[in-house]
Coordinates of C-alpha atoms in Angstrom, one line a residue:
M1 CA -0.2 -0.1 0.0
G2 CA 1.4 3.4 -0.9
H3 CA -0.1 5.2 2.0
S4 CA -0.7 4.1 5.6
F5 CA -4.3 4.2 6.6
T6 CA -6.1 3.8 9.9
T7 CA -9.5 3.3 10.9
G8 CA -11.3 6.7 10.8
D9 CA -9.4 8.1 8.0
L10 CA -11.3 10.0 5.2
V11 CA -10.1 8.6 1.6
E12 CA -11.4 8.7 -1.9
L13 CA -11.3 6.4 -4.8
A14 CA -8.8 7.5 -7.5
S15 CA -10.9 5.9 -10.1
E16 CA -14.2 7.8 -9.1
T17 CA -12.7 11.3 -8.5
D18 CA -13.5 12.4 -12.2
R19 CA -16.7 10.8 -12.8
N20 CA -18.4 9.9 -9.4
P21 CA -16.2 11.9 -6.5
S22 CA -17.5 10.5 -3.2
L23 CA -15.8 10.8 0.2
F24 CA -15.6 7.6 2.3
R25 CA -14.5 7.0 5.9
I26 CA -12.3 3.7 6.6
L27 CA -14.5 1.7 9.2
D28 CA -12.4 -1.3 9.7
I29 CA -9.3 -2.8 8.6
D30 CA -8.3 -6.4 9.0
D31 CA -5.5 -8.5 7.5
D32 CA -7.8 -9.1 4.3
Q33 CA -9.5 -6.0 3.5
I34 CA -10.4 -2.5 4.3
L35 CA -14.1 -1.6 5.0
L36 CA -15.2 1.7 3.7
G37 CA -18.3 3.8 4.5
Q38 CA -19.4 6.4 1.8
L39 CA -20.4 9.4 3.6
S40 CA -23.4 11.7 2.7
P41 CA -22.8 15.4 1.6
D42 CA -26.1 16.3 3.3
S43 CA -25.8 14.9 6.8
D44 CA -23.3 13.2 9.2
S45 CA -24.4 9.8 8.1
Y46 CA -23.5 7.2 5.7
T47 CA -25.0 6.5 2.2
G48 CA -25.2 3.7 -0.2
T49 CA -23.7 0.2 0.4
N50 CA -20.3 -0.1 2.3
T51 CA -17.4 -0.6 -0.1
T52 CA -14.4 -3.1 0.7
I53 CA -10.8 -2.9 -0.8
D54 CA -8.7 -6.2 -0.9
R55 CA -5.6 -5.5 0.9
H56 CA -3.9 -8.4 -1.3
D57 CA -4.9 -6.7 -4.6
D58 CA -2.3 -4.1 -5.5
E59 CA -4.7 -2.3 -8.0
E60 CA -7.4 -2.0 -5.7
L61 CA -5.0 -0.7 -2.9
A62 CA -3.8 1.8 -5.5
D63 CA -7.0 3.0 -5.8
L64 CA -7.2 4.2 -2.3
I65 CA -6.0 7.7 -1.9
P66 CA -6.2 10.1 1.0
A67 CA -9.2 12.6 0.8
T68 CA -8.2 16.1 -0.6
D69 CA -9.0 19.2 1.5
A70 CA -11.4 20.2 -1.6
R71 CA -13.4 17.1 -1.3
I72 CA -13.6 17.1 2.5
A73 CA -14.8 20.8 2.2
M74 CA -17.9 19.4 0.2
Y75 CA -18.9 17.2 3.1
P76 CA -19.4 19.9 6.1
S77 CA -20.3 17.2 8.2
A78 CA -17.1 15.3 7.9
R79 CA -14.9 15.2 10.9
Q80 CA -11.3 13.7 10.9

């Protein structure tokens, strides 16, 4: 993994930043996967279905990037 993430970090998926930008919070990390909850831009809750990143898949890991300040600013309820 190019970055070191911990539970609670705010992240984005690089593959979605241009077509479907979203902000995710890391809900859980175990030996096999990283569980992401998609934050709602309108409330302090989650929306949609949780997303998992396979920690053994280099391509999936490379898709996980730290959230930019610009993206976080679009989600006023998001807290680090």
